[in-house]
PDB file of C-alpha atoms in Angstrom:
ATOM      1  CA  MET A   1     -78.164  42.286 -72.205  1.00  0.00           C
ATOM      2  CA  VAL A   2     -77.880  38.515 -72.557  1.00  0.00           C
ATOM      3  CA  THR A   3     -74.771  36.730 -73.772  1.00  0.00           C
ATOM      4  CA  ARG A   4     -75.552  33.474 -75.584  1.00  0.00           C
ATOM      5  CA  LEU A   5     -73.191  30.552 -76.218  1.00  0.00           C
ATOM      6  CA  ILE A   6     -73.794  27.353 -78.191  1.00  0.00           C
ATOM      7  CA  ILE A   7     -71.817  24.320 -77.023  1.00  0.00           C
ATOM      8  CA  MET A   8     -71.537  20.943 -78.734  1.00  0.00           C
ATOM      9  CA  SER A   9     -69.250  17.962 -78.422  1.00  0.00           C
ATOM     10  CA  ASP A  10     -68.521  14.442 -79.569  1.00  0.00           C
ATOM     11  CA  SER A  11     -69.939  14.595 -83.082  1.00  0.00           C
ATOM     12  CA  HIS A  12     -67.651  11.693 -84.143  1.00  0.00           C
ATOM     13  CA  GLY A  13     -67.411  12.350 -87.872  1.00  0.00           C
ATOM     14  CA  ASP A  14     -70.901  13.777 -88.328  1.00  0.00           C
ATOM     15  CA  ARG A  15     -69.921  16.931 -90.201  1.00  0.00           C
ATOM     16  CA  THR A  16     -73.517  17.560 -91.284  1.00  0.00           C
ATOM     17  CA  ILE A  17     -74.862  18.243 -87.784  1.00  0.00           C
ATOM     18  CA  VAL A  18     -71.929  20.510 -86.887  1.00  0.00           C
ATOM     19  CA  GLU A  19     -72.507  22.462 -90.107  1.00  0.00           C
ATOM     20  CA  GLU A  20     -76.259  22.660 -89.397  1.00  0.00           C
ATOM     21  CA  ILE A  21     -75.731  24.006 -85.885  1.00  0.00           C
ATOM     22  CA  LYS A  22     -73.173  26.513 -87.162  1.00  0.00           C
ATOM     23  CA  LYS A  23     -75.521  27.768 -89.914  1.00  0.00           C
ATOM     24  CA  ARG A  24     -78.398  28.044 -87.460  1.00  0.00           C
ATOM     25  CA  TYR A  25     -76.519  30.125 -84.882  1.00  0.00           C
ATOM     26  CA  GLN A  26     -73.565  31.880 -86.527  1.00  0.00           C
ATOM     27  CA  GLY A  27     -74.079  35.627 -86.280  1.00  0.00           C
ATOM     28  CA  GLN A  28     -76.964  35.075 -83.841  1.00  0.00           C
ATOM     29  CA  VAL A  29     -74.912  34.119 -80.771  1.00  0.00           C
ATOM     30  CA  ASP A  30     -71.772  35.408 -79.090  1.00  0.00           C
ATOM     31  CA  ALA A  31     -69.754  32.208 -79.592  1.00  0.00           C
ATOM     32  CA  ILE A  32     -70.012  28.597 -80.753  1.00  0.00           C
ATOM     33  CA  PHE A  33     -67.895  25.853 -79.158  1.00  0.00           C
ATOM     34  CA  HIS A  34     -67.076  22.269 -80.086  1.00  0.00           C
ATOM     35  CA  ASN A  35     -65.520  20.363 -77.172  1.00  0.00           C
ATOM     36  CA  GLY A  36     -63.687  17.735 -79.203  1.00  0.00           C
ATOM     37  CA  ASP A  37     -64.031  14.348 -80.853  1.00  0.00           C
ATOM     38  CA  SER A  38     -65.228  15.819 -84.118  1.00  0.00           C
ATOM     39  CA  GLU A  39     -62.938  13.441 -86.042  1.00  0.00           C
ATOM     40  CA  LEU A  40     -62.714  16.109 -88.741  1.00  0.00           C
ATOM     41  CA  GLU A  41     -59.679  17.871 -90.205  1.00  0.00           C
ATOM     42  CA  ALA A  42     -58.396  20.989 -88.462  1.00  0.00           C
ATOM     43  CA  ASN A  43     -58.108  22.896 -91.755  1.00  0.00           C
ATOM     44  CA  ASP A  44     -61.799  22.374 -92.631  1.00  0.00           C
ATOM     45  CA  ASP A  45     -63.503  25.742 -93.303  1.00  0.00           C
ATOM     46  CA  LEU A  46     -66.286  24.494 -91.043  1.00  0.00           C
ATOM     47  CA  TRP A  47     -64.198  25.584 -88.037  1.00  0.00           C
ATOM     48  CA  ASN A  48     -64.151  29.263 -89.039  1.00  0.00           C
ATOM     49  CA  GLY A  49     -66.180  30.902 -86.287  1.00  0.00           C
ATOM     50  CA  ILE A  50     -66.156  27.870 -83.954  1.00  0.00           C
ATOM     51  CA  TYR A  51     -63.862  27.391 -80.967  1.00  0.00           C
ATOM     52  CA  VAL A  52     -62.760  23.763 -81.154  1.00  0.00           C
ATOM     53  CA  VAL A  53     -60.437  21.582 -79.059  1.00  0.00           C
ATOM     54  CA  LYS A  54     -58.869  18.179 -79.583  1.00  0.00           C
ATOM     55  CA  GLY A  55     -60.554  15.073 -78.214  1.00  0.00           C
ATOM     56  CA  ASN A  56     -59.123  11.611 -77.683  1.00  0.00           C
ATOM     57  CA  CYS A  57     -60.503  10.479 -81.077  1.00  0.00           C
ATOM     58  CA  ASP A  58     -59.121  13.484 -82.968  1.00  0.00           C
ATOM     59  CA  TRP A  59     -55.862  13.214 -84.885  1.00  0.00           C
ATOM     60  CA  ALA A  60     -55.945  16.704 -86.347  1.00  0.00           C
ATOM     61  CA  ALA A  61     -53.907  19.574 -84.897  1.00  0.00           C
ATOM     62  CA  PHE A  62     -56.546  21.170 -82.688  1.00  0.00           C
ATOM     63  CA  PRO A  63     -55.473  22.789 -79.410  1.00  0.00           C
ATOM     64  CA  GLU A  64     -55.898  20.617 -76.309  1.00  0.00           C
ATOM     65  CA  ARG A  65     -57.569  23.495 -74.501  1.00  0.00           C
ATOM     66  CA  THR A  66     -58.545  27.110 -75.039  1.00  0.00           C
ATOM     67  CA  THR A  67     -59.157  29.999 -72.703  1.00  0.00           C
ATOM     68  CA  LEU A  68     -60.980  33.118 -73.783  1.00  0.00           C
ATOM     69  CA  ASP A  69     -62.866  36.037 -72.328  1.00  0.00           C
ATOM     70  CA  ILE A  70     -66.438  36.748 -73.364  1.00  0.00           C
ATOM     71  CA  ALA A  71     -68.723  39.305 -71.714  1.00  0.00           C
ATOM     72  CA  GLY A  72     -66.288  39.782 -68.843  1.00  0.00           C
ATOM     73  CA  LEU A  73     -66.167  36.068 -68.076  1.00  0.00           C
ATOM     74  CA  ARG A  74     -63.236  33.717 -68.532  1.00  0.00           C
ATOM     75  CA  ILE A  75     -64.138  30.493 -70.338  1.00  0.00           C
ATOM     76  CA  ALA A  76     -61.920  27.399 -70.276  1.00  0.00           C
ATOM     77  CA  GLN A  77     -62.583  24.720 -72.882  1.00  0.00           C
ATOM     78  CA  THR A  78     -61.176  21.201 -73.111  1.00  0.00           C
ATOM     79  CA  HIS A  79     -62.355  17.750 -74.083  1.00  0.00           C
ATOM     80  CA  GLY A  80     -61.816  16.315 -70.609  1.00  0.00           C
ATOM     81  CA  HIS A  81     -59.885  13.106 -71.287  1.00  0.00           C
ATOM     82  CA  LEU A  82     -56.538  14.732 -70.434  1.00  0.00           C
ATOM     83  CA  TYR A  83     -58.019  15.896 -67.136  1.00  0.00           C
ATOM     84  CA  GLY A  84     -59.266  12.483 -66.034  1.00  0.00           C
ATOM     85  CA  ILE A  85     -62.938  13.467 -66.034  1.00  0.00           C
ATOM     86  CA  ASN A  86     -63.876   9.769 -66.163  1.00  0.00           C
ATOM     87  CA  TYR A  87     -62.403   9.375 -62.687  1.00  0.00           C
ATOM     88  CA  GLY A  88     -63.366  12.578 -60.896  1.00  0.00           C
ATOM     89  CA  TRP A  89     -63.298  16.343 -60.864  1.00  0.00           C
ATOM     90  CA  THR A  90     -59.916  17.113 -59.315  1.00  0.00           C
ATOM     91  CA  ARG A  91     -57.908  17.830 -62.458  1.00  0.00           C
ATOM     92  CA  LEU A  92     -60.694  19.732 -64.217  1.00  0.00           C
ATOM     93  CA  ASP A  93     -61.183  21.792 -61.048  1.00  0.00           C
ATOM     94  CA  TYR A  94     -57.453  22.576 -61.136  1.00  0.00           C
ATOM     95  CA  LEU A  95     -57.671  23.656 -64.771  1.00  0.00           C
ATOM     96  CA  ALA A  96     -60.511  26.054 -63.963  1.00  0.00           C
ATOM     97  CA  GLU A  97     -58.580  27.420 -60.985  1.00  0.00           C
ATOM     98  CA  GLU A  98     -55.311  27.704 -62.935  1.00  0.00           C
ATOM     99  CA  VAL A  99     -56.832  29.868 -65.679  1.00  0.00           C
ATOM    100  CA  GLY A 100     -59.271  31.747 -63.414  1.00  0.00           C
ATOM    101  CA  ALA A 101     -62.297  30.359 -65.253  1.00  0.00           C
ATOM    102  CA  ASP A 102     -65.851  31.405 -64.530  1.00  0.00           C
ATOM    103  CA  ILE A 103     -67.105  28.745 -66.962  1.00  0.00           C
ATOM    104  CA  CYS A 104     -65.455  25.432 -67.893  1.00  0.00           C
ATOM    105  CA  LEU A 105     -66.647  23.556 -70.979  1.00  0.00           C
ATOM    106  CA  TYR A 106     -65.822  19.891 -71.475  1.00  0.00           C
ATOM    107  CA  GLY A 107     -67.026  16.777 -73.292  1.00  0.00           C
ATOM    108  CA  HIS A 108     -65.726  13.187 -73.460  1.00  0.00           C
ATOM    109  CA  LEU A 109     -68.373  11.591 -71.230  1.00  0.00           C
ATOM    110  CA  HIS A 110     -71.218  11.915 -73.795  1.00  0.00           C
ATOM    111  CA  VAL A 111     -73.500  12.789 -70.856  1.00  0.00           C
ATOM    112  CA  PRO A 112     -75.164  16.215 -70.581  1.00  0.00           C
ATOM    113  CA  ALA A 113     -74.481  18.094 -67.351  1.00  0.00           C
ATOM    114  CA  ALA A 114     -74.459  21.618 -65.930  1.00  0.00           C
ATOM    115  CA  ASP A 115     -73.117  22.093 -62.409  1.00  0.00           C
ATOM    116  CA  MET A 116     -71.733  24.878 -60.234  1.00  0.00           C
ATOM    117  CA  ARG A 117     -68.543  23.861 -58.415  1.00  0.00           C
ATOM    118  CA  GLU A 118     -66.684  26.357 -56.233  1.00  0.00           C
ATOM    119  CA  GLY A 119     -68.231  29.278 -58.129  1.00  0.00           C
ATOM    120  CA  VAL A 120     -67.406  27.855 -61.584  1.00  0.00           C
ATOM    121  CA  LEU A 121     -70.065  26.694 -64.031  1.00  0.00           C
ATOM    122  CA  PHE A 122     -69.082  23.363 -65.634  1.00  0.00           C
ATOM    123  CA  ILE A 123     -70.998  22.347 -68.771  1.00  0.00           C
ATOM    124  CA  ASN A 124     -70.859  19.117 -70.721  1.00  0.00           C
ATOM    125  CA  PRO A 125     -73.289  19.402 -73.657  1.00  0.00           C
ATOM    126  CA  GLY A 126     -73.525  15.630 -74.036  1.00  0.00           C
ATOM    127  CA  SER A 127     -72.898  14.118 -77.453  1.00  0.00           C
ATOM    128  CA  ILE A 128     -74.568  15.448 -80.581  1.00  0.00           C
ATOM    129  CA  SER A 129     -74.095  12.018 -82.208  1.00  0.00           C
ATOM    130  CA  GLN A 130     -73.511   9.194 -79.691  1.00  0.00           C
ATOM    131  CA  PRO A 131     -75.231   9.682 -76.314  1.00  0.00           C
ATOM    132  CA  ARG A 132     -74.375   7.552 -73.295  1.00  0.00           C
ATOM    133  CA  GLY A 133     -75.899   7.146 -69.891  1.00  0.00           C
ATOM    134  CA  MET A 134     -79.504   7.408 -68.842  1.00  0.00           C
ATOM    135  CA  ILE A 135     -80.438  10.124 -71.345  1.00  0.00           C
ATOM    136  CA  GLN A 136     -80.246   8.566 -74.784  1.00  0.00           C
ATOM    137  CA  GLU A 137     -80.847  11.787 -76.695  1.00  0.00           C
ATOM    138  CA  ARG A 138     -78.316  13.400 -79.033  1.00  0.00           C
ATOM    139  CA  LEU A 139     -77.903  16.865 -77.530  1.00  0.00           C
ATOM    140  CA  TYR A 140     -76.040  20.152 -77.550  1.00  0.00           C
ATOM    141  CA  ALA A 141     -76.306  23.074 -75.109  1.00  0.00           C
ATOM    142  CA  GLN A 142     -77.304  26.712 -75.170  1.00  0.00           C
ATOM    143  CA  LEU A 143     -76.025  28.896 -72.349  1.00  0.00           C
ATOM    144  CA  ASP A 144     -77.618  32.289 -71.722  1.00  0.00           C
ATOM    145  CA  ILE A 145     -75.596  34.479 -69.383  1.00  0.00           C
ATOM    146  CA  TYR A 146     -77.532  37.066 -67.380  1.00  0.00           C
ATOM    147  CA  PRO A 147     -76.034  39.479 -64.822  1.00  0.00           C
ATOM    148  CA  ASP A 148     -77.269  37.377 -61.883  1.00  0.00           C
ATOM    149  CA  HIS A 149     -77.693  33.851 -63.264  1.00  0.00           C
ATOM    150  CA  TYR A 150     -77.007  31.320 -65.994  1.00  0.00           C
ATOM    151  CA  HIS A 151     -79.816  29.712 -67.985  1.00  0.00           C
ATOM    152  CA  ILE A 152     -78.849  26.388 -69.562  1.00  0.00           C
ATOM    153  CA  GLU A 153     -80.942  24.490 -72.082  1.00  0.00           C
ATOM    154  CA  PHE A 154     -80.054  21.272 -73.849  1.00  0.00           C
ATOM    155  CA  LEU A 155     -81.408  20.892 -77.367  1.00  0.00           C
ATOM    156  CA  ASP A 156     -81.864  17.864 -79.609  1.00  0.00           C
ATOM    157  CA  ARG A 157     -80.888  17.555 -83.254  1.00  0.00           C
ATOM    158  CA  ASN A 158     -84.225  19.120 -84.231  1.00  0.00           C
ATOM    159  CA  HIS A 159     -83.221  22.133 -82.076  1.00  0.00           C
ATOM    160  CA  GLN A 160     -86.015  21.424 -79.625  1.00  0.00           C
ATOM    161  CA  THR A 161     -85.430  21.928 -75.906  1.00  0.00           C
ATOM    162  CA  TYR A 162     -85.049  18.806 -73.784  1.00  0.00           C
ATOM    163  CA  PRO A 163     -87.035  20.242 -70.825  1.00  0.00           C
ATOM    164  CA  ALA A 164     -85.929  17.823 -68.103  1.00  0.00           C
ATOM    165  CA  LEU A 165     -82.389  19.232 -68.269  1.00  0.00           C
ATOM    166  CA  THR A 166     -83.181  22.972 -68.315  1.00  0.00           C
ATOM    167  CA  ARG A 167     -81.453  24.732 -65.420  1.00  0.00           C
ATOM    168  CA  ASP A 168     -81.082  28.182 -63.930  1.00  0.00           C
ATOM    169  CA  LEU A 169     -78.013  28.592 -61.739  1.00  0.00           C
ATOM    170  CA  LYS A 170     -77.065  31.626 -59.695  1.00  0.00           C
ATOM    171  CA  ARG A 171     -73.848  33.357 -60.741  1.00  0.00           C
TER     172      ARG A 171
END
């Protein structure tokens, strides 16, 4: 059995794309995450069924981080700015260690990434609205969890796979 997660971040006021992704996947996946900088209100019904955290551009009362268990795995979620992700991995590594995370979701950098570090899968889905870095595509991520590996795909706003970023990583 495959566990599937949808992960987005940094939509910066673009409620329409968050709503579109939610409608497309709600009830079809095990969980949907938004890693902050939505710039939307916390009491918006849009967030029903989405795990969301507060980013540095959010003023609403979202949690700064969440930790939950899905399919026997512990998932830590944060935006990343409070953990100094611009400057290195140390504090985000500590967060993952502190909560016993198998997977750590973050945003803030607007750059898609999926990396294994000390047995923890770290995923930044990039920005669904304002990409930065070498890949100038507005993206979100789909994570499929298999018993022996993770399969990560990044998708554009047309829900098409961005093949150059597809990864399989051993669990």
